[in-house]
Tab-separated table of N, CA and C in Angstrom:
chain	number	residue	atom	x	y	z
A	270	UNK	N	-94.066	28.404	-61.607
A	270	UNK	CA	-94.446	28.376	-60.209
A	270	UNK	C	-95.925	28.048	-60.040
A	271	UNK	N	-96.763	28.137	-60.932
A	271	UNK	CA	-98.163	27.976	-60.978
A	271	UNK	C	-98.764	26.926	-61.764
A	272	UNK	N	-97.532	26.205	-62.204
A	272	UNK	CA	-98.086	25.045	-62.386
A	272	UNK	C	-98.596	23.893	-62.373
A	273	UNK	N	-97.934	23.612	-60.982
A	273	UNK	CA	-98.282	22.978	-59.879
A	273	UNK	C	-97.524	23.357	-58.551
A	274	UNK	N	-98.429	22.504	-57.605
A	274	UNK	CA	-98.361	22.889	-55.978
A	274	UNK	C	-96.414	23.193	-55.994
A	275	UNK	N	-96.744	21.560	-56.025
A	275	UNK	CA	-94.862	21.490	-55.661
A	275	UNK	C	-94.106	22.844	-56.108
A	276	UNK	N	-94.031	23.439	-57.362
A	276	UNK	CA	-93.147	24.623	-58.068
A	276	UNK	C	-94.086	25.858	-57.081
A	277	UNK	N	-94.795	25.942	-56.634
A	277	UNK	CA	-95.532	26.987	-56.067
A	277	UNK	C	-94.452	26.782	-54.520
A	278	UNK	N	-94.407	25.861	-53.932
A	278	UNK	CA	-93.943	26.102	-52.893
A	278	UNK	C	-92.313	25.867	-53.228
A	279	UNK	N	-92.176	25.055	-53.791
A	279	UNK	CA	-90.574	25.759	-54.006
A	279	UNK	C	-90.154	27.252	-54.375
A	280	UNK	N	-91.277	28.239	-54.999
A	280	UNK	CA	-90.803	29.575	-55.072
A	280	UNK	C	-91.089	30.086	-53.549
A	281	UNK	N	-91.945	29.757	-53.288
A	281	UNK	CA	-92.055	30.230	-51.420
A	281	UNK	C	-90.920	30.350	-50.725
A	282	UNK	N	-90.313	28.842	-51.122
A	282	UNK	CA	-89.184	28.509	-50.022
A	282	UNK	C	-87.984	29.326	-50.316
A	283	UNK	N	-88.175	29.555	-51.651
A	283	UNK	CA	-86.725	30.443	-52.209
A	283	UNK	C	-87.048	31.808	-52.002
A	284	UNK	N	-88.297	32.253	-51.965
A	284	UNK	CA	-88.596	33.814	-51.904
A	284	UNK	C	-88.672	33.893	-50.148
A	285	UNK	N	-88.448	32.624	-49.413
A	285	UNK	CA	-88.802	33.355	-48.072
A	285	UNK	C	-87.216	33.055	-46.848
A	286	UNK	N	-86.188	32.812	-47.952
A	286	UNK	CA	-84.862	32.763	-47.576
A	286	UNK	C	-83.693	33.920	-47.334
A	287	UNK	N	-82.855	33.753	-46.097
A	287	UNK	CA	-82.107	35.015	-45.510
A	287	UNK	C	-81.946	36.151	-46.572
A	288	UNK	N	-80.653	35.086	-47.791
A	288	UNK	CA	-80.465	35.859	-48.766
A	288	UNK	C	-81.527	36.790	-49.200
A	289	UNK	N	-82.377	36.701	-49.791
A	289	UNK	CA	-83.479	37.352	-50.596
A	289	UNK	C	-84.234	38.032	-49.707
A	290	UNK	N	-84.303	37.886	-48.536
A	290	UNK	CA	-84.780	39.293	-47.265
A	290	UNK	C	-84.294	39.901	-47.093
A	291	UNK	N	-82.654	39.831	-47.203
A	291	UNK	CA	-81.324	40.837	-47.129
A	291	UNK	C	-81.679	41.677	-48.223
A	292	UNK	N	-81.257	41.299	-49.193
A	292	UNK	CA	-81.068	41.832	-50.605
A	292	UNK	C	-82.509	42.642	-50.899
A	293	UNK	N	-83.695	42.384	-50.686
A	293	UNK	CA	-85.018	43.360	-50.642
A	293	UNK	C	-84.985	44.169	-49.862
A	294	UNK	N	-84.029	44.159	-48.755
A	294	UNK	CA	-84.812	45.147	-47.523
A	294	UNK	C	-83.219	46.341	-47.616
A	295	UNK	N	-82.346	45.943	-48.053
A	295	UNK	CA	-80.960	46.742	-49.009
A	295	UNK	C	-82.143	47.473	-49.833
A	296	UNK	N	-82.375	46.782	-50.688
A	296	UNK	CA	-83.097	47.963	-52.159
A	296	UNK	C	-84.114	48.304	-51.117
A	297	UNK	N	-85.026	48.162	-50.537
A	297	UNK	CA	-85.989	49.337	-49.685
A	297	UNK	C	-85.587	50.245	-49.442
A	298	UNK	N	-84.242	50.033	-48.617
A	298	UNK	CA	-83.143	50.917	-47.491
A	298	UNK	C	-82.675	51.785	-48.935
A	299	UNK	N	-82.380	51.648	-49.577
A	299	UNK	CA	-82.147	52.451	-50.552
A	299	UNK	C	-82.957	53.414	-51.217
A	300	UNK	N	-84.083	53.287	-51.371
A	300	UNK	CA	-85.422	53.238	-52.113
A	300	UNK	C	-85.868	54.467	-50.994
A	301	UNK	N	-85.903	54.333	-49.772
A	301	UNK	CA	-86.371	54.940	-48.199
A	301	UNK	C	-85.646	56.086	-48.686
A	302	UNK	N	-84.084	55.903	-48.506
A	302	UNK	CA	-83.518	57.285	-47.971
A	302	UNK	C	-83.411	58.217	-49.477
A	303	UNK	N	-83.380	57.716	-50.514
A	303	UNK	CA	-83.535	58.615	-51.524
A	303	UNK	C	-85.416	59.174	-51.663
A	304	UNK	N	-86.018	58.688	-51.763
A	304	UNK	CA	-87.122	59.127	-51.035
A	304	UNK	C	-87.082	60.206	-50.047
A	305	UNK	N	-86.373	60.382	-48.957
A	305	UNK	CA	-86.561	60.982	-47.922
A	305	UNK	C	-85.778	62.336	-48.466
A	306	UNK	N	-84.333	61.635	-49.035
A	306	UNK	CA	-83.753	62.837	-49.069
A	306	UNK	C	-83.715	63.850	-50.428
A	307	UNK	N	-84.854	63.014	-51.627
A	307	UNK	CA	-85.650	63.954	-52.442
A	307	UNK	C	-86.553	64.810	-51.481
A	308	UNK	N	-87.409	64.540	-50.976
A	308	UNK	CA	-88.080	65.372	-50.503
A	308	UNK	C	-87.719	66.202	-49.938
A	309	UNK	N	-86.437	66.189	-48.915
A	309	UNK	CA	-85.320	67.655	-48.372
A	309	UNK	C	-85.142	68.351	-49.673
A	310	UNK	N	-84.819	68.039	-50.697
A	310	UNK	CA	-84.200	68.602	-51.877
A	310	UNK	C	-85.592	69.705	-52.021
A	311	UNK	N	-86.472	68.495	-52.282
A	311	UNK	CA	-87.660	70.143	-52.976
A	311	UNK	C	-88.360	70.787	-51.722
A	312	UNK	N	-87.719	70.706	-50.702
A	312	UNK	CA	-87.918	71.824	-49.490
A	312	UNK	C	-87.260	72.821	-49.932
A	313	UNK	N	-85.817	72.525	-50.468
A	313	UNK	CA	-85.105	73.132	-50.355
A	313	UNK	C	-85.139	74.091	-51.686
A	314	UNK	N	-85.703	73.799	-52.136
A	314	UNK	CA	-86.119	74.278	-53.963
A	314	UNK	C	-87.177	75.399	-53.626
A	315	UNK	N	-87.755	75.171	-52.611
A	315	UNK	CA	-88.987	75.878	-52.305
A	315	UNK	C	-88.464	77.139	-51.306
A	316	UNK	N	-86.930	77.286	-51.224
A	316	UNK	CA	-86.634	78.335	-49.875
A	316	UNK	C	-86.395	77.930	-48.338
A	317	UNK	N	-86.244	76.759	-48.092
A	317	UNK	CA	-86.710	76.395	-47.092
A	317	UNK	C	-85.418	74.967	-46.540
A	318	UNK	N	-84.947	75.418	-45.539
A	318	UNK	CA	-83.485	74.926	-44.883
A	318	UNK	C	-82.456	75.358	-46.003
A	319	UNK	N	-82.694	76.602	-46.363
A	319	UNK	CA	-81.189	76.973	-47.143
A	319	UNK	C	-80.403	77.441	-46.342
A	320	UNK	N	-79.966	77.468	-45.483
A	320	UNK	CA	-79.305	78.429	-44.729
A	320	UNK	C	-78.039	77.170	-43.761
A	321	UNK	N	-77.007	77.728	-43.508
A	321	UNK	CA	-76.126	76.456	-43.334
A	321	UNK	C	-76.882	75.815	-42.247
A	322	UNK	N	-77.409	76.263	-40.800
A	322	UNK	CA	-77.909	75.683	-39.905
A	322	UNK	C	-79.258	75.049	-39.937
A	323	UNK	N	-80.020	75.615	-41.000
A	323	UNK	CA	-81.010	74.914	-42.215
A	323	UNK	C	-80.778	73.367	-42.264
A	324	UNK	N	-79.291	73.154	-42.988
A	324	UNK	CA	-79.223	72.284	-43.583
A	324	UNK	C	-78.439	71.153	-42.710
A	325	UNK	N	-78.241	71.473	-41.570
A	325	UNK	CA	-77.118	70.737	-40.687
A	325	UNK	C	-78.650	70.147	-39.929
A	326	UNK	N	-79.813	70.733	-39.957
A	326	UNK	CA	-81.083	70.176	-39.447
A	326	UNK	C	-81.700	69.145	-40.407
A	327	UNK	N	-81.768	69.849	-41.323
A	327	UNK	CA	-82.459	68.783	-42.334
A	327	UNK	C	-81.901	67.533	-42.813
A	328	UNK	N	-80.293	67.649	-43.032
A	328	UNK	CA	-79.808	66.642	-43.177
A	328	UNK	C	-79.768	65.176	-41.365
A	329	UNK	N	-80.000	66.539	-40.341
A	329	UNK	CA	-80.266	64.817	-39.458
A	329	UNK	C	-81.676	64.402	-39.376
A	330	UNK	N	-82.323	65.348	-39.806
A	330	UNK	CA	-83.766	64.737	-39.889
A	330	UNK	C	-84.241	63.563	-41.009
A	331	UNK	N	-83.171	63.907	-42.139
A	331	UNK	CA	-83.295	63.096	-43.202
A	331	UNK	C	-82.786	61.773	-42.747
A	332	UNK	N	-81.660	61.554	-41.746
A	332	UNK	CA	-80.955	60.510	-41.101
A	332	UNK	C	-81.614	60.014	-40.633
A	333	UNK	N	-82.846	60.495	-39.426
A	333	UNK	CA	-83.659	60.024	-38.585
A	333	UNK	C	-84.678	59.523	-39.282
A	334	UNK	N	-85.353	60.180	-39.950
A	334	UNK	CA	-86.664	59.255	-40.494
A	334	UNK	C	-86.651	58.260	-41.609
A	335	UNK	N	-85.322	58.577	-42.191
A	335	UNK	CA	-84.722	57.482	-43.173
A	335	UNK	C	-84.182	56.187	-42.128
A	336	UNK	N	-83.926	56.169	-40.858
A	336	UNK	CA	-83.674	55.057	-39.942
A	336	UNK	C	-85.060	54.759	-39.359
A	337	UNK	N	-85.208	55.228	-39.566
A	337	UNK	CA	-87.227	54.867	-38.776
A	337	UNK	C	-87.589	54.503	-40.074
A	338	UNK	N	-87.675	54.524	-41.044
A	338	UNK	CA	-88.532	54.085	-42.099
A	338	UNK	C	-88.149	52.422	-42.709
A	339	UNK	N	-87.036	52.311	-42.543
A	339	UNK	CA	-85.729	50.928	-42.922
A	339	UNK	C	-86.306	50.179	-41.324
A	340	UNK	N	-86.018	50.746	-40.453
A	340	UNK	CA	-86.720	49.579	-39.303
A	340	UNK	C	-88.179	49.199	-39.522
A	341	UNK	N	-88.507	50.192	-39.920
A	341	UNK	CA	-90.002	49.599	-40.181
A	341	UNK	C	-89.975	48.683	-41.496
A	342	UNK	N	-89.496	48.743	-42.813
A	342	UNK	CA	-89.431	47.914	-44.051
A	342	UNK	C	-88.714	46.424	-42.981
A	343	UNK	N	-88.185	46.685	-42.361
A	343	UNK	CA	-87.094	45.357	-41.990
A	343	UNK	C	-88.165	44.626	-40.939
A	344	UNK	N	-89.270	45.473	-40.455
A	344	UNK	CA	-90.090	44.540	-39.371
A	344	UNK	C	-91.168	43.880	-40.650
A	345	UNK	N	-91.767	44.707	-41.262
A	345	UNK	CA	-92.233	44.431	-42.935
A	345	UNK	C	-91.766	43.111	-43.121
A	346	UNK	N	-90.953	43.292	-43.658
A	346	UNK	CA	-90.000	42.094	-44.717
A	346	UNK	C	-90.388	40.413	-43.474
A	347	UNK	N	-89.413	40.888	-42.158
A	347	UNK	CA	-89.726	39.926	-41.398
A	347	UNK	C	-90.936	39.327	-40.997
C-alpha cells in the first residue's frame, strides 16, 4: 500500500467500503457491550446490584449505555 500512490489509494477505497464499515462497527458493537457488561460484573464482585432488583437495573443500564456507546462508534466509523 505504500509503495506507491496508486496501491495507497486503492487500500483507501477498499478500507472505506459498506462491507468493511459493517463488519468494524459489528466488532466495536461487540467490543462496547462486553466492555460495559464486564464492568456490571466487577460491580457486582464488589457487593453491589446483587440483589434481584439490583440486577433487573443493572442489566438495563448495561442495555442503555451499551446502545449509546455503538451509536456513537457507528457516527465514528461514518
Amino acid at each position: 500500500s505504500l509503495e506507491s500512490e496508486s496501491g495507497f489509494v486503492l487500500v483507501q477505497e477498499l478500507l472505506s467500503g459498506l462491507i468493511v464499515k459493517l463488519l468494524t462497527w459489528a466488532v466495536i458493537a461487540c467490543l462496547i457491550y462486553h466492555f460495559i457488561a464486564g464492568c456490571k460484573h466487577l460491580l457486582m464482585d464488589l457487593g453491589i446490584g446483587e440483589t434481584n432488583e439490583g440486577a433487573q437495573i443493572g442489566s438495563g443500564l448495561v442495555v442503555v449505555f451499551s446502545a449509546v456507546g455503538i451509536l456513537i462508534a457507528g457516527v465514528w466509523i461514518w
